[in-house]
mmCIF file of C-alpha atoms and ligand atoms in Angstrom:
data_model
loop_
_atom_site.group_PDB
_atom_site.id
_atom_site.type_symbol
_atom_site.label_atom_id
_atom_site.label_comp_id
_atom_site.label_asym_id
_atom_site.label_seq_id
_atom_site.Cartn_x
_atom_site.Cartn_y
_atom_site.Cartn_z
ATOM 1 C CA MET A 1 -0.577 6.496 11.247
ATOM 2 C CA THR A 2 0.713 4.143 8.579
ATOM 3 C CA ARG A 3 2.543 5.689 5.694
ATOM 4 C CA LYS A 4 1.032 5.567 2.241
ATOM 5 C CA ARG A 5 2.536 3.036 -0.126
ATOM 6 C CA VAL A 6 4.138 4.291 -3.337
ATOM 7 C CA LEU A 7 5.298 2.221 -6.306
ATOM 8 C CA SER A 8 6.953 3.210 -9.553
ATOM 9 C CA GLY A 9 9.131 1.678 -12.225
ATOM 10 C CA ILE A 10 11.539 2.811 -14.914
ATOM 11 C CA GLN A 11 12.697 0.873 -17.977
ATOM 12 C CA PRO A 12 16.419 0.172 -18.480
ATOM 13 C CA THR A 13 16.292 1.055 -22.148
ATOM 14 C CA HIS A 14 19.195 3.481 -22.410
ATOM 15 C CA ASP A 15 22.812 3.904 -21.359
ATOM 16 C CA SER A 16 21.960 7.048 -19.435
ATOM 17 C CA PHE A 17 18.951 8.810 -18.003
ATOM 18 C CA HIS A 18 18.451 12.326 -19.324
ATOM 19 C CA LEU A 19 17.578 15.506 -17.480
ATOM 20 C CA GLY A 20 13.873 15.038 -18.348
ATOM 21 C CA ASN A 21 13.817 11.623 -16.677
ATOM 22 C CA TYR A 22 15.416 13.110 -13.584
ATOM 23 C CA LEU A 23 13.384 16.318 -13.248
ATOM 24 C CA GLY A 24 10.131 14.717 -14.450
ATOM 25 C CA ALA A 25 10.324 11.425 -12.592
ATOM 26 C CA VAL A 26 13.250 10.413 -10.411
ATOM 27 C CA LYS A 27 13.319 13.689 -8.446
ATOM 28 C CA GLN A 28 9.735 12.973 -7.349
ATOM 29 C CA TRP A 29 10.719 9.453 -6.338
ATOM 30 C CA VAL A 30 13.424 10.918 -4.104
ATOM 31 C CA GLU A 31 10.918 13.333 -2.529
ATOM 32 C CA LEU A 32 8.250 10.678 -2.005
ATOM 33 C CA GLN A 33 10.564 8.207 -0.247
ATOM 34 C CA LYS A 34 10.879 10.673 2.656
ATOM 35 C CA GLU A 35 7.278 10.426 3.868
ATOM 36 C CA HIS A 36 6.006 7.289 2.155
ATOM 37 C CA ASP A 37 6.653 3.589 2.123
ATOM 38 C CA ALA A 38 8.176 3.578 -1.341
ATOM 39 C CA PHE A 39 8.894 0.660 -3.697
ATOM 40 C CA TYR A 40 10.910 1.475 -6.812
ATOM 41 C CA CYS A 41 11.910 -0.992 -9.473
ATOM 42 C CA VAL A 42 13.918 -1.174 -12.650
ATOM 43 C CA VAL A 43 11.421 -2.897 -14.949
ATOM 44 C CA ASP A 44 13.831 -5.068 -16.889
ATOM 45 C CA LEU A 45 11.111 -7.485 -18.041
ATOM 46 C CA HIS A 46 9.215 -4.631 -19.664
ATOM 47 C CA ALA A 47 12.394 -3.714 -21.533
ATOM 48 C CA LEU A 48 12.245 -7.125 -23.294
ATOM 49 C CA THR A 49 9.403 -5.800 -25.462
ATOM 50 C CA VAL A 50 12.203 -4.205 -27.494
ATOM 51 C CA GLU A 51 14.819 -6.635 -28.768
ATOM 52 C CA THR A 52 18.090 -5.882 -26.992
ATOM 53 C CA ASP A 53 21.510 -7.474 -27.034
ATOM 54 C CA PRO A 54 21.964 -9.444 -23.733
ATOM 55 C CA ALA A 55 25.205 -7.685 -22.778
ATOM 56 C CA LEU A 56 23.503 -4.359 -23.361
ATOM 57 C CA LEU A 57 20.419 -5.240 -21.304
ATOM 58 C CA ARG A 58 22.656 -6.293 -18.423
ATOM 59 C CA LYS A 59 24.710 -3.107 -18.637
ATOM 60 C CA ARG A 60 21.654 -0.870 -18.891
ATOM 61 C CA THR A 61 19.940 -2.560 -15.971
ATOM 62 C CA LEU A 62 22.959 -1.996 -13.723
ATOM 63 C CA VAL A 63 23.561 1.551 -14.933
ATOM 64 C CA SER A 64 19.895 2.380 -14.311
ATOM 65 C CA ALA A 65 20.034 1.072 -10.751
ATOM 66 C CA ALA A 66 23.327 2.860 -10.088
ATOM 67 C CA GLN A 67 21.978 6.152 -11.456
ATOM 68 C CA LEU A 68 18.845 5.906 -9.317
ATOM 69 C CA ILE A 69 21.011 5.532 -6.213
ATOM 70 C CA ALA A 70 23.367 8.334 -7.284
ATOM 71 C CA LEU A 71 20.364 10.603 -7.908
ATOM 72 C CA GLY A 72 19.160 10.082 -4.343
ATOM 73 C CA VAL A 73 16.930 6.997 -4.351
ATOM 74 C CA ASP A 74 18.166 5.624 -1.044
ATOM 75 C CA PRO A 75 18.001 1.836 -0.559
ATOM 76 C CA ASP A 76 17.854 2.449 3.212
ATOM 77 C CA LYS A 77 14.764 4.640 2.905
ATOM 78 C CA CYS A 78 12.875 2.759 0.197
ATOM 79 C CA THR A 79 12.763 -0.684 -1.391
ATOM 80 C CA LEU A 80 14.808 -0.637 -4.596
ATOM 81 C CA PHE A 81 14.791 -3.806 -6.708
ATOM 82 C CA LEU A 82 14.737 -5.397 -10.133
ATOM 83 C CA GLN A 83 11.343 -6.515 -11.418
ATOM 84 C CA SER A 84 12.777 -9.814 -12.723
ATOM 85 C CA HIS A 85 13.986 -10.775 -9.230
ATOM 86 C CA ILE A 86 10.389 -11.210 -8.083
ATOM 87 C CA ALA A 87 8.669 -14.043 -9.983
ATOM 88 C CA GLU A 88 5.302 -12.920 -8.590
ATOM 89 C CA HIS A 89 5.218 -10.099 -11.171
ATOM 90 C CA ASN A 90 4.835 -12.656 -13.960
ATOM 91 C CA GLN A 91 2.469 -14.797 -11.919
ATOM 92 C CA LEU A 92 0.092 -11.936 -11.187
ATOM 93 C CA GLY A 93 0.651 -10.626 -14.715
ATOM 94 C CA TRP A 94 -1.007 -13.757 -16.119
ATOM 95 C CA ILE A 95 -4.000 -13.283 -13.844
ATOM 96 C CA MET A 96 -4.307 -9.689 -15.020
ATOM 97 C CA GLU A 97 -4.220 -10.910 -18.637
ATOM 98 C CA CYS A 98 -7.101 -13.264 -17.882
ATOM 99 C CA LEU A 99 -9.070 -10.342 -16.494
ATOM 100 C CA THR A 100 -8.482 -7.899 -19.355
ATOM 101 C CA GLY A 101 -10.729 -7.721 -22.402
ATOM 102 C CA PHE A 102 -9.070 -7.963 -25.802
ATOM 103 C CA GLY A 103 -10.815 -4.759 -26.868
ATOM 104 C CA GLU A 104 -9.821 -3.051 -23.668
ATOM 105 C CA ALA A 105 -6.148 -3.856 -24.252
ATOM 106 C CA SER A 106 -6.450 -2.825 -27.897
ATOM 107 C CA ARG A 107 -7.476 0.672 -26.810
ATOM 108 C CA MET A 108 -4.182 1.410 -25.029
ATOM 109 C CA THR A 109 -2.710 4.358 -26.927
ATOM 110 C CA GLN A 110 0.902 3.487 -26.119
ATOM 111 C CA PHE A 111 0.378 0.070 -27.732
ATOM 112 C CA LYS A 112 -1.368 1.616 -30.729
ATOM 113 C CA ASP A 113 1.416 4.181 -31.253
ATOM 114 C CA LYS A 114 4.304 1.787 -30.808
ATOM 115 C CA SER A 115 2.778 -1.059 -32.843
ATOM 116 C CA GLN A 116 1.840 1.303 -35.646
ATOM 117 C CA LYS A 117 5.439 2.482 -35.828
ATOM 118 C CA SER A 118 6.870 -1.034 -36.142
ATOM 119 C CA GLY A 119 4.072 -2.825 -38.062
ATOM 120 C CA SER A 120 2.221 -5.932 -36.866
ATOM 121 C CA ASP A 121 4.840 -8.488 -37.907
ATOM 122 C CA ARG A 122 7.506 -6.790 -35.858
ATOM 123 C CA THR A 123 5.284 -6.041 -32.867
ATOM 124 C CA VAL A 124 5.639 -8.660 -30.137
ATOM 125 C CA VAL A 125 2.690 -9.932 -28.091
ATOM 126 C CA GLY A 126 4.550 -8.697 -24.986
ATOM 127 C CA LEU A 127 3.940 -5.132 -26.113
ATOM 128 C CA PHE A 128 0.214 -5.885 -26.118
ATOM 129 C CA THR A 129 0.278 -7.407 -22.633
ATOM 130 C CA TYR A 130 2.707 -4.774 -21.288
ATOM 131 C CA PRO A 131 -0.021 -2.859 -19.376
ATOM 132 C CA MET A 132 -1.163 -6.043 -17.591
ATOM 133 C CA LEU A 133 2.366 -6.695 -16.347
ATOM 134 C CA GLN A 134 2.487 -3.063 -15.256
ATOM 135 C CA ALA A 135 -0.818 -3.547 -13.380
ATOM 136 C CA ALA A 136 0.742 -6.540 -11.625
ATOM 137 C CA ASP A 137 3.803 -4.445 -10.670
ATOM 138 C CA ILE A 138 1.513 -1.993 -8.934
ATOM 139 C CA LEU A 139 -1.136 -4.258 -7.396
ATOM 140 C CA LEU A 140 1.342 -6.748 -5.917
ATOM 141 C CA TYR A 141 2.527 -4.036 -3.539
ATOM 142 C CA GLN A 142 -0.951 -2.711 -2.680
ATOM 143 C CA ALA A 143 0.268 0.732 -3.772
ATOM 144 C CA ASP A 144 -1.807 3.807 -2.909
ATOM 145 C CA LEU A 145 0.093 6.145 -5.220
ATOM 146 C CA VAL A 146 1.877 5.644 -8.529
ATOM 147 C CA PRO A 147 4.119 8.565 -9.547
ATOM 148 C CA VAL A 148 4.283 8.652 -13.353
ATOM 149 C CA GLY A 149 4.268 11.042 -16.275
ATOM 150 C CA GLU A 150 1.065 12.064 -18.064
ATOM 151 C CA ASP A 151 1.698 9.445 -20.790
ATOM 152 C CA GLN A 152 1.075 6.676 -18.238
ATOM 153 C CA ARG A 153 -2.337 7.871 -17.052
ATOM 154 C CA GLN A 154 -4.238 5.376 -19.219
ATOM 155 C CA HIS A 155 -2.208 2.432 -17.883
ATOM 156 C CA ILE A 156 -2.997 3.455 -14.320
ATOM 157 C CA GLU A 157 -6.702 3.771 -15.209
ATOM 158 C CA LEU A 158 -6.586 0.219 -16.582
ATOM 159 C CA THR A 159 -4.861 -0.945 -13.382
ATOM 160 C CA ARG A 160 -7.630 0.654 -11.317
ATOM 161 C CA ASP A 161 -10.310 -1.007 -13.469
ATOM 162 C CA LEU A 162 -8.645 -4.414 -13.164
ATOM 163 C CA ALA A 163 -8.252 -4.096 -9.385
ATOM 164 C CA GLY A 164 -11.904 -3.064 -9.007
ATOM 165 C CA ARG A 165 -13.074 -5.885 -11.290
ATOM 166 C CA PHE A 166 -11.081 -8.478 -9.367
ATOM 167 C CA ASN A 167 -12.268 -7.176 -5.998
ATOM 168 C CA SER A 168 -15.919 -7.250 -7.003
ATOM 169 C CA ARG A 169 -15.722 -10.748 -8.545
ATOM 170 C CA TYR A 170 -13.516 -12.458 -5.992
ATOM 171 C CA GLY A 171 -13.630 -10.326 -2.835
ATOM 172 C CA ALA A 172 -11.453 -7.496 -1.523
ATOM 173 C CA THR A 173 -7.889 -8.269 -2.581
ATOM 174 C CA PHE A 174 -6.218 -5.196 -4.037
ATOM 175 C CA GLN A 175 -5.806 -1.592 -2.986
ATOM 176 C CA ILE A 176 -7.102 0.657 -5.786
ATOM 177 C CA PRO A 177 -4.098 2.844 -6.681
ATOM 178 C CA GLU A 178 -4.115 6.464 -7.708
ATOM 179 C CA ALA A 179 -1.917 8.049 -10.351
ATOM 180 C CA TYR A 180 0.307 10.753 -8.926
ATOM 181 C CA ILE A 181 0.938 12.756 -12.066
ATOM 182 C CA MET A 182 3.984 14.879 -11.839
ATOM 183 C CA LYS A 183 3.653 18.623 -12.093
ATOM 184 C CA ALA A 184 3.647 20.256 -15.518
ATOM 185 C CA GLY A 185 6.624 22.464 -14.522
ATOM 186 C CA ALA A 186 8.711 19.326 -14.517
ATOM 187 C CA LYS A 187 8.434 18.846 -18.256
ATOM 188 C CA ILE A 188 11.837 19.444 -19.819
ATOM 189 C CA ASN A 189 12.146 20.113 -23.527
ATOM 190 C CA ASP A 190 14.792 19.351 -26.105
ATOM 191 C CA LEU A 191 17.533 22.005 -26.259
ATOM 192 C CA GLN A 192 17.555 22.095 -30.065
ATOM 193 C CA ASP A 193 13.815 21.722 -30.548
ATOM 194 C CA PRO A 194 12.359 23.341 -27.418
ATOM 195 C CA THR A 195 8.746 22.733 -28.403
ATOM 196 C CA SER A 196 9.212 18.931 -28.112
ATOM 197 C CA LYS A 197 9.987 17.044 -24.925
ATOM 198 C CA MET A 198 13.523 15.945 -24.193
ATOM 199 C CA SER A 199 13.424 12.282 -25.161
ATOM 200 C CA LYS A 200 15.820 9.393 -25.412
ATOM 201 C CA SER A 201 14.318 8.491 -28.761
ATOM 202 C CA ALA A 202 15.056 11.929 -30.251
ATOM 203 C CA ALA A 203 16.483 11.904 -33.780
ATOM 204 C CA SER A 204 19.588 13.736 -32.551
ATOM 205 C CA MET A 205 21.088 13.693 -29.060
ATOM 206 C CA GLN A 206 22.382 17.282 -29.449
ATOM 207 C CA GLY A 207 19.420 18.604 -27.484
ATOM 208 C CA VAL A 208 19.406 15.891 -24.817
ATOM 209 C CA ILE A 209 21.391 16.305 -21.587
ATOM 210 C CA GLU A 210 22.471 12.868 -20.442
ATOM 211 C CA ILE A 211 23.541 12.253 -16.879
ATOM 212 C CA MET A 212 26.396 9.997 -17.946
ATOM 213 C CA ASP A 213 27.820 12.399 -20.544
ATOM 214 C CA SER A 214 31.019 14.252 -19.659
ATOM 215 C CA PRO A 215 30.738 17.758 -18.159
ATOM 216 C CA GLU A 216 32.417 19.168 -21.289
ATOM 217 C CA ILE A 217 29.839 17.653 -23.634
ATOM 218 C CA ASN A 218 26.927 18.810 -21.495
ATOM 219 C CA ALA A 219 28.307 22.360 -21.163
ATOM 220 C CA LYS A 220 28.732 22.495 -24.930
ATOM 221 C CA LYS A 221 25.191 21.256 -25.580
ATOM 222 C CA ILE A 222 23.753 23.993 -23.375
ATOM 223 C CA LYS A 223 25.918 26.740 -24.825
ATOM 224 C CA SER A 224 24.904 25.747 -28.350
ATOM 225 C CA SER A 225 21.207 25.305 -27.531
ATOM 226 C CA MET A 226 18.702 26.892 -29.878
ATOM 227 C CA THR A 227 18.569 30.663 -29.564
ATOM 228 C CA ASP A 228 15.228 32.447 -29.504
ATOM 229 C CA THR A 229 14.593 35.794 -31.122
ATOM 230 C CA GLY A 230 15.085 38.938 -29.009
ATOM 231 C CA ARG A 231 17.719 39.391 -26.329
ATOM 232 C CA GLU A 232 15.902 39.455 -23.023
ATOM 233 C CA VAL A 233 16.074 36.551 -20.570
ATOM 234 C CA ARG A 234 12.364 36.225 -19.833
ATOM 235 C CA PHE A 235 10.020 33.264 -19.261
ATOM 236 C CA ASP A 236 7.616 33.138 -22.204
ATOM 237 C CA GLU A 237 6.940 29.650 -23.525
ATOM 238 C CA LYS A 238 5.291 30.908 -26.739
ATOM 239 C CA GLU A 239 7.773 33.567 -27.825
ATOM 240 C CA LYS A 240 10.886 32.177 -26.143
ATOM 241 C CA PRO A 241 10.585 28.397 -25.779
ATOM 242 C CA GLY A 242 14.364 27.873 -25.646
ATOM 243 C CA ILE A 243 15.064 30.435 -22.927
ATOM 244 C CA SER A 244 11.978 29.336 -20.963
ATOM 245 C CA ASN A 245 13.211 25.737 -21.019
ATOM 246 C CA LEU A 246 16.655 26.832 -19.802
ATOM 247 C CA LEU A 247 15.027 28.904 -17.041
ATOM 248 C CA THR A 248 13.041 25.833 -15.935
ATOM 249 C CA ILE A 249 16.211 23.728 -15.913
ATOM 250 C CA HIS A 250 18.211 26.313 -13.948
ATOM 251 C CA SER A 251 15.418 26.905 -11.468
ATOM 252 C CA SER A 252 14.761 23.180 -10.889
ATOM 253 C CA LEU A 253 18.430 22.445 -10.209
ATOM 254 C CA SER A 254 19.446 25.612 -8.344
ATOM 255 C CA GLY A 255 16.213 25.878 -6.360
ATOM 256 C CA ARG A 256 15.976 29.593 -7.257
ATOM 257 C CA SER A 257 12.722 31.028 -8.572
ATOM 258 C CA ILE A 258 12.273 31.955 -12.219
ATOM 259 C CA SER A 259 11.579 35.618 -11.387
ATOM 260 C CA GLU A 260 14.759 35.811 -9.325
ATOM 261 C CA LEU A 261 16.686 34.501 -12.332
ATOM 262 C CA GLU A 262 14.956 36.940 -14.701
ATOM 263 C CA ASN A 263 16.036 39.804 -12.415
ATOM 264 C CA GLU A 264 19.592 38.576 -12.180
ATOM 265 C CA PHE A 265 19.963 38.404 -15.959
ATOM 266 C CA GLU A 266 18.201 41.662 -16.745
ATOM 267 C CA GLY A 267 20.312 43.638 -19.224
ATOM 268 C CA LYS A 268 22.607 40.671 -19.848
ATOM 269 C CA GLY A 269 22.541 38.673 -23.081
ATOM 270 C CA TYR A 270 21.639 35.074 -23.860
ATOM 271 C CA GLY A 271 25.343 34.138 -23.908
ATOM 272 C CA ASP A 272 25.895 35.011 -20.240
ATOM 273 C CA PHE A 273 22.702 33.241 -19.290
ATOM 274 C CA LYS A 274 23.576 30.052 -21.186
ATOM 275 C CA SER A 275 27.004 29.969 -19.503
ATOM 276 C CA ALA A 276 25.323 30.244 -16.107
ATOM 277 C CA VAL A 277 22.899 27.422 -16.930
ATOM 278 C CA ALA A 278 25.786 25.275 -18.171
ATOM 279 C CA GLU A 279 27.604 25.828 -14.889
ATOM 280 C CA VAL A 280 24.559 24.916 -12.777
ATOM 281 C CA VAL A 281 23.913 21.747 -14.803
ATOM 282 C CA VAL A 282 27.536 20.630 -14.799
ATOM 283 C CA ASP A 283 27.987 21.316 -11.065
ATOM 284 C CA TYR A 284 24.808 19.369 -10.339
ATOM 285 C CA LEU A 285 25.452 16.386 -12.586
ATOM 286 C CA ALA A 286 29.218 15.899 -12.231
ATOM 287 C CA PRO A 287 29.091 14.340 -8.714
ATOM 288 C CA ILE A 288 26.113 12.196 -9.755
ATOM 289 C CA ARG A 289 28.039 10.810 -12.705
ATOM 290 C CA THR A 290 31.076 10.153 -10.501
ATOM 291 C CA ARG A 291 28.930 8.373 -7.906
ATOM 292 C CA THR A 292 27.269 6.253 -10.620
ATOM 293 C CA LEU A 293 30.690 5.202 -11.946
ATOM 294 C CA GLU A 294 31.835 4.329 -8.408
ATOM 295 C CA LEU A 295 28.762 2.158 -7.870
ATOM 296 C CA LEU A 296 29.323 0.420 -11.218
ATOM 297 C CA ALA A 297 32.970 -0.234 -10.386
ATOM 298 C CA ASP A 298 31.875 -2.593 -7.588
ATOM 299 C CA GLU A 299 29.294 -4.619 -9.414
ATOM 300 C CA SER A 300 28.865 -7.319 -6.786
ATOM 301 C CA ALA A 301 28.111 -4.714 -4.105
ATOM 302 C CA LEU A 302 25.526 -3.112 -6.410
ATOM 303 C CA VAL A 303 23.871 -6.468 -7.147
ATOM 304 C CA GLU A 304 23.834 -7.181 -3.412
ATOM 305 C CA ILE A 305 21.922 -3.909 -2.780
ATOM 306 C CA LEU A 306 19.357 -5.067 -5.350
ATOM 307 C CA ARG A 307 19.132 -8.531 -3.777
ATOM 308 C CA VAL A 308 18.472 -7.004 -0.365
ATOM 309 C CA GLY A 309 15.776 -4.841 -1.968
ATOM 310 C CA ALA A 310 14.259 -7.895 -3.645
ATOM 311 C CA ALA A 311 14.132 -9.766 -0.335
ATOM 312 C CA LYS A 312 12.088 -6.913 1.166
ATOM 313 C CA ALA A 313 9.853 -6.678 -1.909
ATOM 314 C CA ARG A 314 9.261 -10.433 -2.003
ATOM 315 C CA VAL A 315 7.663 -10.440 1.461
ATOM 316 C CA VAL A 316 4.897 -8.102 0.284
ATOM 317 C CA ALA A 317 4.577 -9.594 -3.212
ATOM 318 C CA SER A 318 4.214 -13.187 -2.029
ATOM 319 C CA GLU A 319 1.613 -12.249 0.548
ATOM 320 C CA THR A 320 -0.510 -10.564 -2.149
ATOM 321 C CA LEU A 321 -0.100 -13.479 -4.538
ATOM 322 C CA VAL A 322 -1.178 -16.064 -1.948
ATOM 323 C CA LYS A 323 -4.258 -13.990 -1.154
ATOM 324 C CA THR A 324 -5.028 -13.628 -4.870
ATOM 325 C CA TYR A 325 -4.674 -17.375 -5.534
ATOM 326 C CA LYS A 326 -6.864 -18.251 -2.542
ATOM 327 C CA ASN A 327 -9.569 -15.829 -3.609
ATOM 328 C CA LEU A 328 -9.494 -17.249 -7.127
ATOM 329 C CA GLY A 329 -9.959 -20.786 -5.833
ATOM 330 C CA ILE A 330 -6.497 -21.963 -6.733
ATOM 331 C CA VAL A 331 -5.435 -24.730 -4.358
ATOM 332 C CA THR A 332 -2.458 -23.423 -2.391
HETATM 333 P P1 ATP B 401 10.684 8.091 -24.895
HETATM 334 O O1 ATP B 401 10.733 9.579 -25.085
HETATM 335 O O2 ATP B 401 11.588 7.323 -25.760
HETATM 336 O O3 ATP B 401 9.287 7.551 -24.818
HETATM 337 P P2 ATP B 401 11.443 8.822 -22.372
HETATM 338 O O4 ATP B 401 12.701 9.544 -22.617
HETATM 339 O O5 ATP B 401 10.145 9.552 -22.207
HETATM 340 O O6 ATP B 401 11.270 7.787 -23.495
HETATM 341 P P3 ATP B 401 10.669 6.899 -20.355
HETATM 342 O O7 ATP B 401 11.458 5.700 -19.972
HETATM 343 O O8 ATP B 401 9.398 6.715 -21.071
HETATM 344 O O9 ATP B 401 11.656 7.896 -21.122
HETATM 345 O O10 ATP B 401 10.384 7.772 -19.104
HETATM 346 C C1 ATP B 401 10.825 7.550 -17.813
HETATM 347 C C2 ATP B 401 10.179 8.623 -16.969
HETATM 348 O O11 ATP B 401 10.712 9.926 -17.294
HETATM 349 C C3 ATP B 401 8.661 8.734 -17.166
HETATM 350 O O12 ATP B 401 8.031 8.856 -15.896
HETATM 351 C C4 ATP B 401 8.477 9.987 -17.987
HETATM 352 O O13 ATP B 401 7.246 10.620 -17.719
HETATM 353 C C5 ATP B 401 9.659 10.855 -17.555
HETATM 354 N N1 ATP B 401 10.115 11.764 -18.618
HETATM 355 C C6 ATP B 401 10.668 11.403 -19.795
HETATM 356 N N2 ATP B 401 10.998 12.478 -20.544
HETATM 357 C C7 ATP B 401 10.643 13.562 -19.839
HETATM 358 C C8 ATP B 401 10.723 14.983 -20.068
HETATM 359 N N3 ATP B 401 11.255 15.489 -21.171
HETATM 360 N N4 ATP B 401 10.279 15.815 -19.120
HETATM 361 C C9 ATP B 401 9.763 15.312 -17.980
HETATM 362 N N5 ATP B 401 9.645 14.005 -17.694
HETATM 363 C C10 ATP B 401 10.071 13.127 -18.593
HETATM 364 N N1 LTN B 402 5.287 1.923 -18.310
HETATM 365 C C1 LTN B 402 6.122 2.797 -17.485
HETATM 366 C C2 LTN B 402 7.148 2.016 -16.700
HETATM 367 C C3 LTN B 402 6.513 1.134 -15.670
HETATM 368 C C4 LTN B 402 5.834 1.561 -14.497
HETATM 369 C C5 LTN B 402 5.432 0.370 -13.816
HETATM 370 C C6 LTN B 402 5.556 2.820 -13.951
HETATM 371 C C7 LTN B 402 6.447 -0.229 -15.675
HETATM 372 N N2 LTN B 402 5.819 -0.703 -14.554
HETATM 373 C C8 LTN B 402 4.710 0.432 -12.626
HETATM 374 C C9 LTN B 402 4.844 2.857 -12.770
HETATM 375 C C10 LTN B 402 4.430 1.681 -12.113
HETATM 376 C C11 LTN B 402 6.826 3.786 -18.431
HETATM 377 O O1 LTN B 402 6.969 3.499 -19.574
HETATM 378 N N3 LTN B 402 7.237 4.920 -17.934
#
């Protein structure tokens, strides 16, 4: 039986991934590579929709790739590459743009939210066409499954519509992909504002655990996380959002169930519990940070890993593009 094909991408828009990115996304990537034919890319071209200093883009692209590897994305088990290394993404992206209605693209909520925030003069056209490039990322690899967060569901729906539209106009060309929406339990909240998701665009980073932060900083952030009322360590998202979030974090990293943790901390205070969570987080992240720094120290070896990944990706991408061009009537 052939393995199902998986594709996902992550933007290199920050100096470090946070715990939400890991538990909500990358951890699933690591799981899926075991039984699937997985393609994972750092979508550096998508990151150009936000103006970034060139040195910073370069650094963030490499640190993203290094963190993925340190977190367990294994270049020997999956195909790990940079989007910009495969020109076919832009080539198919244009075709997707020619297939998408203006109104259809205007209905994308991520575009509406982001463009509203910056105003039309500061919104680039690339932000508008972002979902069509994302569709190309997915369809080039004939992906069956696309692991993403809930916020990406609409983009995957658009990708499915575009693939279906192309196939019915020009003949069977693309696999229709399915969104593989990660489980709700994997949503990690901000430590200071535990009713909002942990996010790299948070107003303050005090509630955000970053993989590349030092163990001391991360331990401190957990110990000074927002304290709920009461004293009991119990999972109750309404009454105790802070403690519930910490229980989710502990359980996801230690592999122990929430009820086991509730029993262990029965009769103990929040202070003891926070120290235990800090220890679990620090013990888990410290080797990952060290491994990321090691990978970054040998930049040419890291770039070589990405080139090898790109060579594997290119075989599939070019085959799909040739088929697409032929079906469109482009002389090849
Ligand atoms: P922003 O909050 O600025 O939109 P982000 O921190 O959500 O950015 P993205 O680059 O959009 O980061 O997300 C990368 C991946 O991490 C996505 O698949 C997203 O669903 C997931 N993710 C981000 N934050 C969380 C979180 N707090 N809990 C679970 N998953 C998350
Ligand atoms: N838009 C996604 C990132 C992304 C992606 C992809 C995800 C770009 N191309 C292809 C899955 C498949 C995001 O913002 N999380």
